[in-house]
mmCIF file of C-alpha atoms in Angstrom:
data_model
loop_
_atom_site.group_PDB
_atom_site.id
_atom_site.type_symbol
_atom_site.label_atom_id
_atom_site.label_comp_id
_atom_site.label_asym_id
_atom_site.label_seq_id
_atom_site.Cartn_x
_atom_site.Cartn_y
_atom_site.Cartn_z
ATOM 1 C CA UNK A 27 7.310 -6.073 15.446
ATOM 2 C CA UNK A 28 6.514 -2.887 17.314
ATOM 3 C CA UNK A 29 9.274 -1.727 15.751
ATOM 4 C CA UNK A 30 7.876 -1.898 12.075
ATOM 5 C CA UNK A 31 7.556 0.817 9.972
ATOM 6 C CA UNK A 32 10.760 1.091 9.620
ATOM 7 C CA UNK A 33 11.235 0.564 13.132
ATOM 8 C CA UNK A 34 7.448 1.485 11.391
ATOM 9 C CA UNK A 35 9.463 4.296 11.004
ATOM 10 C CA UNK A 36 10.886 4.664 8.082
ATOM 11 C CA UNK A 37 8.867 0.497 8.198
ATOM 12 C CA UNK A 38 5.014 -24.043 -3.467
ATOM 13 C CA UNK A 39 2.929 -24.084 -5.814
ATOM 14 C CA UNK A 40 2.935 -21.920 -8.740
ATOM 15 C CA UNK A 41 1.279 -18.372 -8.614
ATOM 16 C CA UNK A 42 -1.948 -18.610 -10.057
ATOM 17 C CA UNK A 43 -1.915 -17.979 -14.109
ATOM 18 C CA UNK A 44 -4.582 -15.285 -14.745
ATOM 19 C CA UNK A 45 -5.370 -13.872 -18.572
ATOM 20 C CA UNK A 46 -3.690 -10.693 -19.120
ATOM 21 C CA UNK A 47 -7.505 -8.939 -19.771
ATOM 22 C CA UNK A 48 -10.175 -9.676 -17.216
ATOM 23 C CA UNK A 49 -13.607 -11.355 -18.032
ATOM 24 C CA UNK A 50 -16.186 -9.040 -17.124
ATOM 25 C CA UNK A 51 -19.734 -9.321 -17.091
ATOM 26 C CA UNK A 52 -21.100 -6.308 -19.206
ATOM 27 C CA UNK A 53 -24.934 -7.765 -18.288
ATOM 28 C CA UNK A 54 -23.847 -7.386 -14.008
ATOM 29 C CA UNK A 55 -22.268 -4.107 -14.456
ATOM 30 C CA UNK A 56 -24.228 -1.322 -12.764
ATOM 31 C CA UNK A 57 -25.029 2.097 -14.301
ATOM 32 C CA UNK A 58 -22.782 3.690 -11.668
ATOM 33 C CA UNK A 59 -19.600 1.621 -12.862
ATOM 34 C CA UNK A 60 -20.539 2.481 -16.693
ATOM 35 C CA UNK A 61 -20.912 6.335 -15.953
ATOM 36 C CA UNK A 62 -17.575 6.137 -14.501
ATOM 37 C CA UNK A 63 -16.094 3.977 -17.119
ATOM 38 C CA UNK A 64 -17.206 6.545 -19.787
ATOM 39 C CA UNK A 65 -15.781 9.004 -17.655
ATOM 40 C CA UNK A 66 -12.269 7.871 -17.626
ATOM 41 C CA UNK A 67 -12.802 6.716 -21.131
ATOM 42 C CA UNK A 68 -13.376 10.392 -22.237
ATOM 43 C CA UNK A 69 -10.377 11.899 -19.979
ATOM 44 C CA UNK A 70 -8.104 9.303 -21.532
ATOM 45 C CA UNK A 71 -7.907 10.829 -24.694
ATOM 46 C CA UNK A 72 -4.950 13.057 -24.860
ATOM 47 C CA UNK A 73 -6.525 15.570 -26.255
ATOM 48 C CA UNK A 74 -8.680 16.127 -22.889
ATOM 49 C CA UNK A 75 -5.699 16.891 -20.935
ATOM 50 C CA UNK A 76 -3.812 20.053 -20.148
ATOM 51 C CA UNK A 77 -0.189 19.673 -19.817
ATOM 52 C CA UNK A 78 0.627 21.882 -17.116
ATOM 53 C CA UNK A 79 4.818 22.190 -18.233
ATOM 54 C CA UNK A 80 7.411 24.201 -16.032
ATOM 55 C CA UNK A 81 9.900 26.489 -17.810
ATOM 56 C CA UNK A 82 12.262 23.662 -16.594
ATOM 57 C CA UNK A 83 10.905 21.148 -19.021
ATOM 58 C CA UNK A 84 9.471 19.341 -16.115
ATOM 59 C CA UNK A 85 5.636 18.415 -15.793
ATOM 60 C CA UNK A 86 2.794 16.625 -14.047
ATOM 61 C CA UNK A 87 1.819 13.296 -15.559
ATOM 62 C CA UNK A 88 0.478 10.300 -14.691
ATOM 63 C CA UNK A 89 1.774 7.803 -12.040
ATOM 64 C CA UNK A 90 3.883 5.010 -13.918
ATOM 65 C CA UNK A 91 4.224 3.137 -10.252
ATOM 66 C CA UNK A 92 1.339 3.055 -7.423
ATOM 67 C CA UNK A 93 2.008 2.022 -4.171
ATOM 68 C CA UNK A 94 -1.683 0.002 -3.384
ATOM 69 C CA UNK A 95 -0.855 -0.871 0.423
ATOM 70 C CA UNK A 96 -1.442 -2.657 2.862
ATOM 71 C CA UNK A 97 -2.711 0.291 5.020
ATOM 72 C CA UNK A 98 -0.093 -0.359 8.258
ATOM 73 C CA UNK A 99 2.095 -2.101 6.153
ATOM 74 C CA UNK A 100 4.682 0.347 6.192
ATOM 75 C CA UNK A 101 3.815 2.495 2.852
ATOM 76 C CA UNK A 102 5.202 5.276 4.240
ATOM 77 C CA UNK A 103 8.943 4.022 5.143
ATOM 78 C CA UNK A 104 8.383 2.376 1.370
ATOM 79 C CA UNK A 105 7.690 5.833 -0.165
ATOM 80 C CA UNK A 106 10.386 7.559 1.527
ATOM 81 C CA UNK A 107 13.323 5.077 0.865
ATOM 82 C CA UNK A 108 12.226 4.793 -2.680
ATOM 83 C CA UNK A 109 12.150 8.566 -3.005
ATOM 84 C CA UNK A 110 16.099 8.355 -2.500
ATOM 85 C CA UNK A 111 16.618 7.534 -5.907
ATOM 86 C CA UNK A 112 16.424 10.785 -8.248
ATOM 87 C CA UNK A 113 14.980 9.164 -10.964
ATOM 88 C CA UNK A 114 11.683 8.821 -8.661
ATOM 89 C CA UNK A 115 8.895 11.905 -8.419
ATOM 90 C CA UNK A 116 6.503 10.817 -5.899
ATOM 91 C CA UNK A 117 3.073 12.248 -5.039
ATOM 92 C CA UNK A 118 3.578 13.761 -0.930
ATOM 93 C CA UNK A 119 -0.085 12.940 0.114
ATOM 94 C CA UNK A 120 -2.411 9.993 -0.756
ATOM 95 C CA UNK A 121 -4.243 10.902 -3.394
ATOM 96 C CA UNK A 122 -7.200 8.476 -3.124
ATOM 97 C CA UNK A 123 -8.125 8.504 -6.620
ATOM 98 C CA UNK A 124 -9.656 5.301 -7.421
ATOM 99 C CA UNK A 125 -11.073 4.738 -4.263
ATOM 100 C CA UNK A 126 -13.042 7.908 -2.926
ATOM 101 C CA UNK A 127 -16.118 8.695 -5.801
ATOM 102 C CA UNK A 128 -16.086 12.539 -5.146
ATOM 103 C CA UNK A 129 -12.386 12.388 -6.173
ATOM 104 C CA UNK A 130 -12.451 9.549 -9.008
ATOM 105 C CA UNK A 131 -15.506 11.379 -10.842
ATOM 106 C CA UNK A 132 -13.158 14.245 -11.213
ATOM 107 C CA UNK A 133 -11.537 12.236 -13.641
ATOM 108 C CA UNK A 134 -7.704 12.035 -15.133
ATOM 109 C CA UNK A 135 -7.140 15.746 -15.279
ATOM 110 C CA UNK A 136 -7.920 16.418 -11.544
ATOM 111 C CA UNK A 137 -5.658 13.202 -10.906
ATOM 112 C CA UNK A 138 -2.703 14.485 -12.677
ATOM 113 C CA UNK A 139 -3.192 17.769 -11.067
ATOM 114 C CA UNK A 140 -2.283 15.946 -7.627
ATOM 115 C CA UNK A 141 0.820 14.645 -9.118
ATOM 116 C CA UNK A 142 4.704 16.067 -8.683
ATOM 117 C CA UNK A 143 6.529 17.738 -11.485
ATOM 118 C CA UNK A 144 8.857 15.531 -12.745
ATOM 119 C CA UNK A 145 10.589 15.153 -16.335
ATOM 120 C CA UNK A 146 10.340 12.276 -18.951
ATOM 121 C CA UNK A 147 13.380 10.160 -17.370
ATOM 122 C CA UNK A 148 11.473 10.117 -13.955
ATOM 123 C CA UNK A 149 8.951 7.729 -12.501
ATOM 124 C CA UNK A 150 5.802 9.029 -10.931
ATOM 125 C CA UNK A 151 4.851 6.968 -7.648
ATOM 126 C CA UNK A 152 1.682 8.004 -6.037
ATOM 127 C CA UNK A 153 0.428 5.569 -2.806
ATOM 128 C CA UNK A 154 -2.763 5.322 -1.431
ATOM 129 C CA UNK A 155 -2.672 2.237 0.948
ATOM 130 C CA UNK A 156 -6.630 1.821 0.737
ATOM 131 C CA UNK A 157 -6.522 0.704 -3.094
ATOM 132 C CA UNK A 158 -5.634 -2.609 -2.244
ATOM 133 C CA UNK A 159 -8.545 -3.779 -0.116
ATOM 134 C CA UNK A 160 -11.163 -1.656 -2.078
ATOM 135 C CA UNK A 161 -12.702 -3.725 -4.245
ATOM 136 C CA UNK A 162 -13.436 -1.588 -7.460
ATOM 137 C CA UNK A 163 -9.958 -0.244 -7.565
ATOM 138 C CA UNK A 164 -8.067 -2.888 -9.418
ATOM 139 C CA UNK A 165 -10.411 -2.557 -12.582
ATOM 140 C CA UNK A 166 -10.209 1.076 -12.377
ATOM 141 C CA UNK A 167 -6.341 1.493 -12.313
ATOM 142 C CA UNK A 168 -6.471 -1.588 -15.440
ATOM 143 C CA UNK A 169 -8.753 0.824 -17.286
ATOM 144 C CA UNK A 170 -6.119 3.894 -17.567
ATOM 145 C CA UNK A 171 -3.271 2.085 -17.566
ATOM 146 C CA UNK A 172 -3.305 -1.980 -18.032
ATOM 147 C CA UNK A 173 0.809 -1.570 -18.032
ATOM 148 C CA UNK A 174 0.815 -0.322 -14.558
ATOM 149 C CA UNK A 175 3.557 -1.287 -12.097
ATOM 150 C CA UNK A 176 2.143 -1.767 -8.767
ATOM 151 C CA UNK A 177 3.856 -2.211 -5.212
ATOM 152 C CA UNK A 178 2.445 -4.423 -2.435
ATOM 153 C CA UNK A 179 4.088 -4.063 1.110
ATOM 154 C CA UNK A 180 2.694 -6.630 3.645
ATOM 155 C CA UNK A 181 3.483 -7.401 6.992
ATOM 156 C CA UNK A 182 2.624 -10.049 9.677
ATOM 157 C CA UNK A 183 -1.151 -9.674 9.378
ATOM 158 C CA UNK A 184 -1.606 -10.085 13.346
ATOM 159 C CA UNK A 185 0.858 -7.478 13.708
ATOM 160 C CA UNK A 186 -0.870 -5.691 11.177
ATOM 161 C CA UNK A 187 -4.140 -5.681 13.058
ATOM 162 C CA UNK A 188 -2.628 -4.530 16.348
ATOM 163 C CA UNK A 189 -1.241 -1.265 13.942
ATOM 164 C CA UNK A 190 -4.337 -0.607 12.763
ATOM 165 C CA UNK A 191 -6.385 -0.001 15.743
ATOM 166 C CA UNK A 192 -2.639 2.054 17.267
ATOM 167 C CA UNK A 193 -3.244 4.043 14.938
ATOM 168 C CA UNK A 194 -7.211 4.660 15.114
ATOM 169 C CA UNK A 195 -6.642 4.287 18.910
ATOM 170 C CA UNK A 196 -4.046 7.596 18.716
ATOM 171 C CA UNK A 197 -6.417 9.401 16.506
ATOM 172 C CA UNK A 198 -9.123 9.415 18.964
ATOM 173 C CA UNK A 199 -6.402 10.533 21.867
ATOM 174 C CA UNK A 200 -5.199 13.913 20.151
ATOM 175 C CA UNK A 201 -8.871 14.768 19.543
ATOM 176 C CA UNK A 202 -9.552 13.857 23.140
ATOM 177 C CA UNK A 203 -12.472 11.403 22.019
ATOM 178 C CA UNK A 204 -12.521 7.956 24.207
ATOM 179 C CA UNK A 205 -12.042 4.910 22.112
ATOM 180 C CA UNK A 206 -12.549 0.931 23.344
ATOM 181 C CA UNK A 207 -10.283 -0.719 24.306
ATOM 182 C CA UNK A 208 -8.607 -3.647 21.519
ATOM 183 C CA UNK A 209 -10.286 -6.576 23.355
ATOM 184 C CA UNK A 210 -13.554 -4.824 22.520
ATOM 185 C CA UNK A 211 -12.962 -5.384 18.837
ATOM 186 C CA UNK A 212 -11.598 -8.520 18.049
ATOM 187 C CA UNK A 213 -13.650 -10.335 20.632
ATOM 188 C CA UNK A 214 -17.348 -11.158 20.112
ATOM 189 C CA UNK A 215 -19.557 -13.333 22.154
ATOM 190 C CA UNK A 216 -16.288 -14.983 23.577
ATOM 191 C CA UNK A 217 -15.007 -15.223 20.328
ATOM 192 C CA UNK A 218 -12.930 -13.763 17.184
ATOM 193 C CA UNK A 219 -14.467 -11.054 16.185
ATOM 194 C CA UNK A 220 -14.103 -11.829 12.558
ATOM 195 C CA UNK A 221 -16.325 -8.931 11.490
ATOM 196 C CA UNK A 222 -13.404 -6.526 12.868
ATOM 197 C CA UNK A 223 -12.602 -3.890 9.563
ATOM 198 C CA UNK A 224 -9.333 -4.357 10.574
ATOM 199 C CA UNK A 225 -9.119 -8.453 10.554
ATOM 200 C CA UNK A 226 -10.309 -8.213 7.494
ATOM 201 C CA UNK A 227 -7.522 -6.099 5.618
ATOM 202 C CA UNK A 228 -5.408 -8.604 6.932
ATOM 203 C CA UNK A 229 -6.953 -11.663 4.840
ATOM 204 C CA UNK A 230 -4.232 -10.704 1.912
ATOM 205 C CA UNK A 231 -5.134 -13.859 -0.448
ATOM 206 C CA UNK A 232 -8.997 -12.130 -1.019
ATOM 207 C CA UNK A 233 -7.580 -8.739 -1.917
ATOM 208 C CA UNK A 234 -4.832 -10.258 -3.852
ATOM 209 C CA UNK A 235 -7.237 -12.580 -5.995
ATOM 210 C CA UNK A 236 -9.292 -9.369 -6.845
ATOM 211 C CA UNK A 237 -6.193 -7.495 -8.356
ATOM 212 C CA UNK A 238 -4.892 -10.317 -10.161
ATOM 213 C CA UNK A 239 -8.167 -10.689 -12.188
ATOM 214 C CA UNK A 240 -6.502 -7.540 -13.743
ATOM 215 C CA UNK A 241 -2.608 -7.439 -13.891
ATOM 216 C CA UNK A 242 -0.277 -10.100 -14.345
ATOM 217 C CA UNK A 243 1.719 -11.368 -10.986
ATOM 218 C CA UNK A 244 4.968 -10.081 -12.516
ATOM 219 C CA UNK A 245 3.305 -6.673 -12.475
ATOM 220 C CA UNK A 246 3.094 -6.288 -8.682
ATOM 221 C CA UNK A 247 5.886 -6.560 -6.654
ATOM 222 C CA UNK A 248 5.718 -7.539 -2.566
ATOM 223 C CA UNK A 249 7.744 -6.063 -0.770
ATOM 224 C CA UNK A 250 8.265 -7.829 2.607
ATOM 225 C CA UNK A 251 7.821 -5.166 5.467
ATOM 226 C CA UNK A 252 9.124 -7.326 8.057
ATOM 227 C CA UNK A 253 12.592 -7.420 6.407
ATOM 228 C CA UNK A 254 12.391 -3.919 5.170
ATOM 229 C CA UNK A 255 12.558 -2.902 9.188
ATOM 230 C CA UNK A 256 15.285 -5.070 10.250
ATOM 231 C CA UNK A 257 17.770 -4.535 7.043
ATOM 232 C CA UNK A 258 15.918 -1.984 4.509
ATOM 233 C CA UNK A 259 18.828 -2.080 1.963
ATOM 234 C CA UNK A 260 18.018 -5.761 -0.108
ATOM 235 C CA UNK A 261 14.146 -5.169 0.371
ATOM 236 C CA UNK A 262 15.456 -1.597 -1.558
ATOM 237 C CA UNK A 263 17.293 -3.342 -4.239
ATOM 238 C CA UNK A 264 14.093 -5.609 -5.258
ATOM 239 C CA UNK A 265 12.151 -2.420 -5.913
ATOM 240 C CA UNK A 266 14.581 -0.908 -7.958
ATOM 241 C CA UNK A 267 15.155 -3.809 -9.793
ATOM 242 C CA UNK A 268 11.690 -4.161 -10.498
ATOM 243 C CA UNK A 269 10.927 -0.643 -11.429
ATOM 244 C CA UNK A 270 13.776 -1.230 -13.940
ATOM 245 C CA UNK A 271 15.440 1.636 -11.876
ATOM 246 C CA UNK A 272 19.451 2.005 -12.130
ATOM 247 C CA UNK A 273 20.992 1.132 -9.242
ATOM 248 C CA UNK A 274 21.770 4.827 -6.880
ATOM 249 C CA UNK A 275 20.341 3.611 -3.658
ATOM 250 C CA UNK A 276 23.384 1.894 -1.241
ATOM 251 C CA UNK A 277 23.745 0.830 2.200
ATOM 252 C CA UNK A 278 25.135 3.979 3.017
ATOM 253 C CA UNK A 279 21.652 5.687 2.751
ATOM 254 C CA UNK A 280 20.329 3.919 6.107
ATOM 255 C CA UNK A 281 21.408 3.855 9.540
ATOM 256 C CA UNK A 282 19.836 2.508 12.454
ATOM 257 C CA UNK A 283 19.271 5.375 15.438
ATOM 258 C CA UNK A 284 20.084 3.447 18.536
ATOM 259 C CA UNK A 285 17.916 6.173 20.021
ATOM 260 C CA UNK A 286 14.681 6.108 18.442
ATOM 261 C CA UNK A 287 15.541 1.994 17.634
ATOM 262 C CA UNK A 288 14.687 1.752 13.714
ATOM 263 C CA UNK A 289 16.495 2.489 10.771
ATOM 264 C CA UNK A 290 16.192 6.304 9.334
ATOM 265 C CA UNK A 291 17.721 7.740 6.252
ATOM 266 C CA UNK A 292 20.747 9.651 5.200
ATOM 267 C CA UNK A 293 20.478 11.718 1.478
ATOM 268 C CA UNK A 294 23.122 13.807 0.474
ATOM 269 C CA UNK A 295 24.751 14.220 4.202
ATOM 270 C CA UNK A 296 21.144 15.065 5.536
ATOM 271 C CA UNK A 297 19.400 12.508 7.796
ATOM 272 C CA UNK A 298 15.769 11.757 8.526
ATOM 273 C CA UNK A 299 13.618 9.891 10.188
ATOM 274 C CA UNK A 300 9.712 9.359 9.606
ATOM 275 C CA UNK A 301 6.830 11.245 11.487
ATOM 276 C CA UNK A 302 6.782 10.359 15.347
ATOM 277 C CA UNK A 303 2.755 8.901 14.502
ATOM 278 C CA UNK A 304 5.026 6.190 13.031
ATOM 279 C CA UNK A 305 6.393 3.419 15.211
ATOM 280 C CA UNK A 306 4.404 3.838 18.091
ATOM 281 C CA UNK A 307 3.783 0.534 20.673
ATOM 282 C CA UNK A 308 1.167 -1.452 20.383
ATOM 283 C CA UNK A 309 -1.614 -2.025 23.214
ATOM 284 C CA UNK A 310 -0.763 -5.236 25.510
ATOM 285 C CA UNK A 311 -3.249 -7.659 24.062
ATOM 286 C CA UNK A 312 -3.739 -11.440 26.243
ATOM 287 C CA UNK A 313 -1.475 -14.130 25.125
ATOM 288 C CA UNK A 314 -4.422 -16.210 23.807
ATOM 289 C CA UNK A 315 -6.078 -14.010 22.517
ATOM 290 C CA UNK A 316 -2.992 -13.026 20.446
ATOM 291 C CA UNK A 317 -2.685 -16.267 19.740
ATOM 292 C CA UNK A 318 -6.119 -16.871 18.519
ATOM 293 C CA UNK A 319 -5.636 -14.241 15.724
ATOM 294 C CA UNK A 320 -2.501 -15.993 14.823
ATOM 295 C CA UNK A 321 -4.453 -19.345 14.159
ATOM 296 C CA UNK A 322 -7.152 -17.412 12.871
ATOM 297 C CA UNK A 323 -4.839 -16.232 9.919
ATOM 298 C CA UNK A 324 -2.838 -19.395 9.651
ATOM 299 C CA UNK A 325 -4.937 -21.050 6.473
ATOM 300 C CA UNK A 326 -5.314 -17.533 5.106
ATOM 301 C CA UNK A 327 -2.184 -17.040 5.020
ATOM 302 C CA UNK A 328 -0.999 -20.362 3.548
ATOM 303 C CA UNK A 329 -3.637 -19.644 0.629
ATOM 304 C CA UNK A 330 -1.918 -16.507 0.110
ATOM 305 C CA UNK A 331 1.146 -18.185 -0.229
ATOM 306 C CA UNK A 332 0.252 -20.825 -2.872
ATOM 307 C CA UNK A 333 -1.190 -17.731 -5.210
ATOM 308 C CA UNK A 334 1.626 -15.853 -5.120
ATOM 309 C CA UNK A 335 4.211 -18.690 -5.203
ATOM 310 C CA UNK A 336 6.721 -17.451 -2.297
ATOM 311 C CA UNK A 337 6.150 -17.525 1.571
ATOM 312 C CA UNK A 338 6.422 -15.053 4.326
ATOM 313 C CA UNK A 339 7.803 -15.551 8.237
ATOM 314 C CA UNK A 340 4.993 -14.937 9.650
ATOM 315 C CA UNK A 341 2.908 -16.697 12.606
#
């Protein structure tokens, strides 16, 4: 698994039937969430926007695709594979739009601003692996665009956990700050610490209920990051299909560096692999109390399973 992201590096019940609008409670919405909704109901109107247009006919517009997370799900490798295919424009940084207030009271215009030029036949992808586990995004992204197509990339969830404190962990190291060891984290009072930030991104099915109060389940596609690290190509396909994207992508675009041990990319005879942040070994963590996580996210994850109507190999 230390291997994801694409070697990390690049990476049954029916689904739940939810109505295609949301029920909300007008009486139990706060002031703050109707300022913002008249804010994004204002900069909706086309006639608030400014269409910033390149002599090449090309120009900034608003994501058609979002790429909601996880966050160490391998959103990254997912970006960078997809961005093989020419008829994608995708955004270079996370934008955190719909998640950070100082950026989503900007409104539309400052969002579009962040965005790549691209021209009409193109699909703007923007990812921000946050938006999935932030509870007010789902209802945001419905109100500008209830069409949206949205991509999901999950992983193992214990796996998942170890990657996010990696990657906290390395932070703290290139900044020369200490940081506690794993154990310190997930265990409290001799047991799980269920509290952990990080176990909690991992409890998919809660997130996933939240956004599907909103869109439709054949509006989000999952990608399965496991697979997408040990044979990238089919997980490729799916997208592609489900973007309604002609096929360009092949098997000829990945091979698998022996040296670095994950798969990279090849584009028009250049090959590349991701940042070396990505891939990097997780911390030796006890066998039980691996294996305690693991049981921890067993019903979890078999509640996941029944609302999205397909399972996963994890543990």
């Amino acid at each position: 698994m230390a291997a994801f992201l694409l070697g990390a590096v690049l990476l049954i019940v029916q689904p739940q039937i939810v109505p295609s609008r949301p029920a909300i409670n007008s009486n139990a919405e706060t002031s703050s969430q109707s300022v913002q909704k008249e804010l994004l109901k204002k900069t909706s109107q086309k006639n608030d926007f400014k269409e910033n247009i390149h002599a090449n006919g090309s120009c900034q517009q608003l994501p058609q695709t979002i790429i909601i997370g996880v966050r160490k799900g391998g959103t990254r490798a997912l970006l960078e594979m997809l961005s093989l295919h020419p008829d994608i424009a995708a955004a270079e940084s996370e934008v955190h739009f719909f998640d950070w207030e100082d950026h989503y009271r900007n409104g539309l215009q400052w969002y579009i601003n962040q965005m790549p030029f691209s021209y009409p036949h193109q699909i703007t992808v923007e990812k921000t692996p946050a938006y999935f586990t932030s509870p007010k995004v789902p209802e945001r992204v419905y109100n500008m665009n209830q069409s949206m197509r949205l991509l999901l990339i999950l992983r193992d969830p214990s796996e998942r956990v170890l990657s996010d404190y990696t990657q906290v962990f390395y932070n703290h190291m290139q900044k020369h700050k200490p940081y506690p060891s794993i154990e310190q984290f997930l265990i409290k009072n001799g047991e799980l610490n269920v509290d952990y930030k990080a176990i909690n991104r991992s409890l998919y099915y809660i997130h996933m209920q939240n956004w599907l109060k909103y869109f439709p389940l054949d509006h989000i596609h999952i990608v399965d990051g496991d697979k997408l690290i040990k044979d990238p190509f089919p997980e490729i396909e799916k997208v592609e299909r489900f973007l309604k994207l002609s096929p360009q992508i092949n098997a000829s675009n990945f091979y698998f560096n022996k040296t670095k041990g994950f798969y990279c990319l090849r584009d028009s005879g250049r090959e590349r692999c991701l940042h070396e942040s990505k891939g990097r070994a997780h911390p030796q963590v006890d066998t039980w109390l691996l294996e305690k996580l693991q049981e921890y996210f067993h019903e979890p994850n078999k509640k996941f399973f029944e609302l999205v109507g397909r399972t996963f190999d994890w543990h």
